[in-house]
Tab-separated table of C-alpha atoms in Angstrom:
chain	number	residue	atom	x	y	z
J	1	UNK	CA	0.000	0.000	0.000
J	2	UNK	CA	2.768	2.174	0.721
J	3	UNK	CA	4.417	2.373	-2.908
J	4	UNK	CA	0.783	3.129	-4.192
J	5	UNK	CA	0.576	6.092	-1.547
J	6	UNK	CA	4.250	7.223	-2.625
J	7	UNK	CA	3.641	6.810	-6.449
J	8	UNK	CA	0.588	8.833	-6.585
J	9	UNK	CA	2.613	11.478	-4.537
J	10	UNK	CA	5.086	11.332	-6.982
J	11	UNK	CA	2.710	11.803	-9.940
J	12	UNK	CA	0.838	15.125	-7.773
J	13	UNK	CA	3.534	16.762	-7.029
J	14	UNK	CA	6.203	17.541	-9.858
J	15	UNK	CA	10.017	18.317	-8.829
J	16	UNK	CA	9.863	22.496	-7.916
J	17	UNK	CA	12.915	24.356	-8.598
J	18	UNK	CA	13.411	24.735	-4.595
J	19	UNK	CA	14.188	20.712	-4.629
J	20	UNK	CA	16.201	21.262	-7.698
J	21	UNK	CA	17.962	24.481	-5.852
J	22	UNK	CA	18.365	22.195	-3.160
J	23	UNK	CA	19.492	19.141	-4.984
J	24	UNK	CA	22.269	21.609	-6.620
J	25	UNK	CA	23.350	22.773	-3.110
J	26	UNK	CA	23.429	19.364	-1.610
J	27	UNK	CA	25.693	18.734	-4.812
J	28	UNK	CA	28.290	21.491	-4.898
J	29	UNK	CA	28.560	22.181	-0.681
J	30	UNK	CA	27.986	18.787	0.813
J	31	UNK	CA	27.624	15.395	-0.838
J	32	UNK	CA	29.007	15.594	-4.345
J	33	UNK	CA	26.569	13.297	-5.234
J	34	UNK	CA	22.887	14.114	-6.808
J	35	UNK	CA	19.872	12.721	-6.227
J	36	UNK	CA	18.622	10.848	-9.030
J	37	UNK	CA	14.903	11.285	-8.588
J	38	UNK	CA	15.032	15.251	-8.926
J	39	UNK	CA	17.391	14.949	-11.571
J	40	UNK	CA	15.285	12.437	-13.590
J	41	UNK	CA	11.657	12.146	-11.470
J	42	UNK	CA	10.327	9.403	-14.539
J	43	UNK	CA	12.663	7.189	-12.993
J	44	UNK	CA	10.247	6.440	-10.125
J	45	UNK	CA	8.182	4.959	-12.789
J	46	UNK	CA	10.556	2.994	-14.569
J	47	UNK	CA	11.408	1.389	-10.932
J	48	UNK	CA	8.006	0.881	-9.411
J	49	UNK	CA	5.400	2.396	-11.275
J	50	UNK	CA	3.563	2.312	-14.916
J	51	UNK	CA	7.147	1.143	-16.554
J	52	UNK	CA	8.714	-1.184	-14.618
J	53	UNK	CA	8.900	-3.734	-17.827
J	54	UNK	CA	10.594	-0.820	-19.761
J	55	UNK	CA	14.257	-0.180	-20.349
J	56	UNK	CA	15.218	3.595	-19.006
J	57	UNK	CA	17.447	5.370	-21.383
J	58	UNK	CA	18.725	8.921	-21.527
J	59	UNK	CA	17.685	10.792	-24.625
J	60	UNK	CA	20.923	9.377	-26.980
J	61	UNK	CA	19.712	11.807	-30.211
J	62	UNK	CA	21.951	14.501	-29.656
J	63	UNK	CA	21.755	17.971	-32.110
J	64	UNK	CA	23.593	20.900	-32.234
J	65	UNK	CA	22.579	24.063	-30.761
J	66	UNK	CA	22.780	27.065	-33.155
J	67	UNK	CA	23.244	30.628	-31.903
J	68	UNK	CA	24.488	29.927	-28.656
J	69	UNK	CA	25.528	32.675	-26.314
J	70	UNK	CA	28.551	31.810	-23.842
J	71	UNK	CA	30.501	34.345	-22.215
J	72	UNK	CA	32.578	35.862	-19.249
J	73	UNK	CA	31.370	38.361	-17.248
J	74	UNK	CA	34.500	41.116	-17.263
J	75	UNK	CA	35.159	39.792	-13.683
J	76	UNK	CA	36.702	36.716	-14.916
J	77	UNK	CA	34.121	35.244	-11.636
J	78	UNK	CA	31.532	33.707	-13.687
J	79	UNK	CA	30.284	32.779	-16.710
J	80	UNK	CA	26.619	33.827	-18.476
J	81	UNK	CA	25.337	30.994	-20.802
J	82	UNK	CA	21.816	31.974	-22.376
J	83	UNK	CA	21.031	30.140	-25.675
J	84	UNK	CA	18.535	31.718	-28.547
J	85	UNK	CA	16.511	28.060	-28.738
J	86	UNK	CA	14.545	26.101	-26.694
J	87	UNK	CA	14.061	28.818	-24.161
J	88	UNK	CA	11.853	26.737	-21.991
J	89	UNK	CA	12.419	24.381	-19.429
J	90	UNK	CA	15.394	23.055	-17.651
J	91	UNK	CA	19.030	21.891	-19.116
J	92	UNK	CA	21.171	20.075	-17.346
J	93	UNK	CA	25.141	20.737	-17.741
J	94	UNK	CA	28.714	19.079	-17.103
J	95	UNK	CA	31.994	20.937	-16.394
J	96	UNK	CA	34.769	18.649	-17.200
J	97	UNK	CA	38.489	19.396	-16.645
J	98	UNK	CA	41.398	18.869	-20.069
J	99	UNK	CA	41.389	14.922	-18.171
J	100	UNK	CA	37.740	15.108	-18.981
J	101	UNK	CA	36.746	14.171	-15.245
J	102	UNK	CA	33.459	15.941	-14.381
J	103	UNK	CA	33.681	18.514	-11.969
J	104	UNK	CA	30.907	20.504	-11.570
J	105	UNK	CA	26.924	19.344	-13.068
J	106	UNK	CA	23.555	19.980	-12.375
J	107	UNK	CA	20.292	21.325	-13.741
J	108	UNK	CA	19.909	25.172	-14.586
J	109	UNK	CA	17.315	27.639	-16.205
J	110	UNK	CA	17.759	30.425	-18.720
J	111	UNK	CA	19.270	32.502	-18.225
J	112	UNK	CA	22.142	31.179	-15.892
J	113	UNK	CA	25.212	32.380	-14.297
J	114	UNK	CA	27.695	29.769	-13.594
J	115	UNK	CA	30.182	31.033	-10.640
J	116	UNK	CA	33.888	29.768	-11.463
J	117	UNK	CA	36.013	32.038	-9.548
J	118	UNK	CA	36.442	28.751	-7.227
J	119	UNK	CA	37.488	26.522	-9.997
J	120	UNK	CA	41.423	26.051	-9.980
J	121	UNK	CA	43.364	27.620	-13.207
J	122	UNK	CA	42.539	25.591	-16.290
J	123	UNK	CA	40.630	24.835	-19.484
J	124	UNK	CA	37.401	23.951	-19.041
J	125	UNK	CA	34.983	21.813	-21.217
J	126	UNK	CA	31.047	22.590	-20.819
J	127	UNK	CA	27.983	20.666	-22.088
J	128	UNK	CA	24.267	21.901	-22.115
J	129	UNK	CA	21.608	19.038	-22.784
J	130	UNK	CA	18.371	20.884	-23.462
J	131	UNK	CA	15.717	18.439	-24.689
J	132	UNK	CA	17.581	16.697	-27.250
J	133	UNK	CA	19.909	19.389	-27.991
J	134	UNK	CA	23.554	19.475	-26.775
J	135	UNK	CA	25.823	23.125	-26.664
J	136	UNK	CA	29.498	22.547	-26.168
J	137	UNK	CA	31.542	25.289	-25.182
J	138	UNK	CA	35.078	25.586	-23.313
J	139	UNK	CA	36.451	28.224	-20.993
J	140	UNK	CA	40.136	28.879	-19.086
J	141	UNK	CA	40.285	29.765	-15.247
J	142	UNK	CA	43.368	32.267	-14.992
């Protein structure tokens, strides 16, 4: 009875950008580790809901995102991505170091300002996923 009473929680009340908010704080001050079921809320039904005999996969049709804005702010502290498509909804992102180990992800808005003043010196690689769109960008950290 209890999974029925948690599932049709679930399916009432969608992921708020407080959870997200706190889901990214949790993330980058505390844990540095996400949880999967704000990230990705259809999992719950892919593990005990409506889909349990389906396979859960990650949209895999990647496109290009044209007219993308990325740029530093002139205080070399942050960086303001907005892009001119898909301007609804959330994106999720990845900030990998030149070894390609991911140091910084989560799930964002438009517009967003990323702050990387704590980010040792380096090049930096960045992917967007909006939808099924992807934006890669890179950045250095003087």
């Amino acid at each position: 009875w209890y999974i029925n009473m948690l599932l049709a929680w679930h399916r009432q009340d969608p992921v708020s950008a407080k959870e997200i908010d706190r889901n990214n704080a949790v993330y980058t001050h505390v844990q540095n580790n996400r949880n999967p079921f704000i990230d990705y809320p259809e999992l719950v039904e892919y593990i005990w809901g409506n889909k349990q005999q389906e396979v859960w996969k990650q949209p895999t049709a990647i496109g290009t995102v044209e007219n993308t804005t990325f740029s530093i702010k002139p205080s070399f502290d942050s960086l303001f991505y907005y892009a001119d498509i898909d301007k609804d909804g959330e994106r999720r992102y990845v900030i990998k170091d030149i070894a390609g180990r991911a140091i910084r992800q989560g799930v964002f808005y438009l517009p967003y300002q990323f702050e990387v003043s704590n980010l040792p010196q380096g090049l930096y690689f960045m992917h967007v996923y909006s939808k099924n769109k992807l934006s890669k960008s890179s950045f250095f950290v003087q």
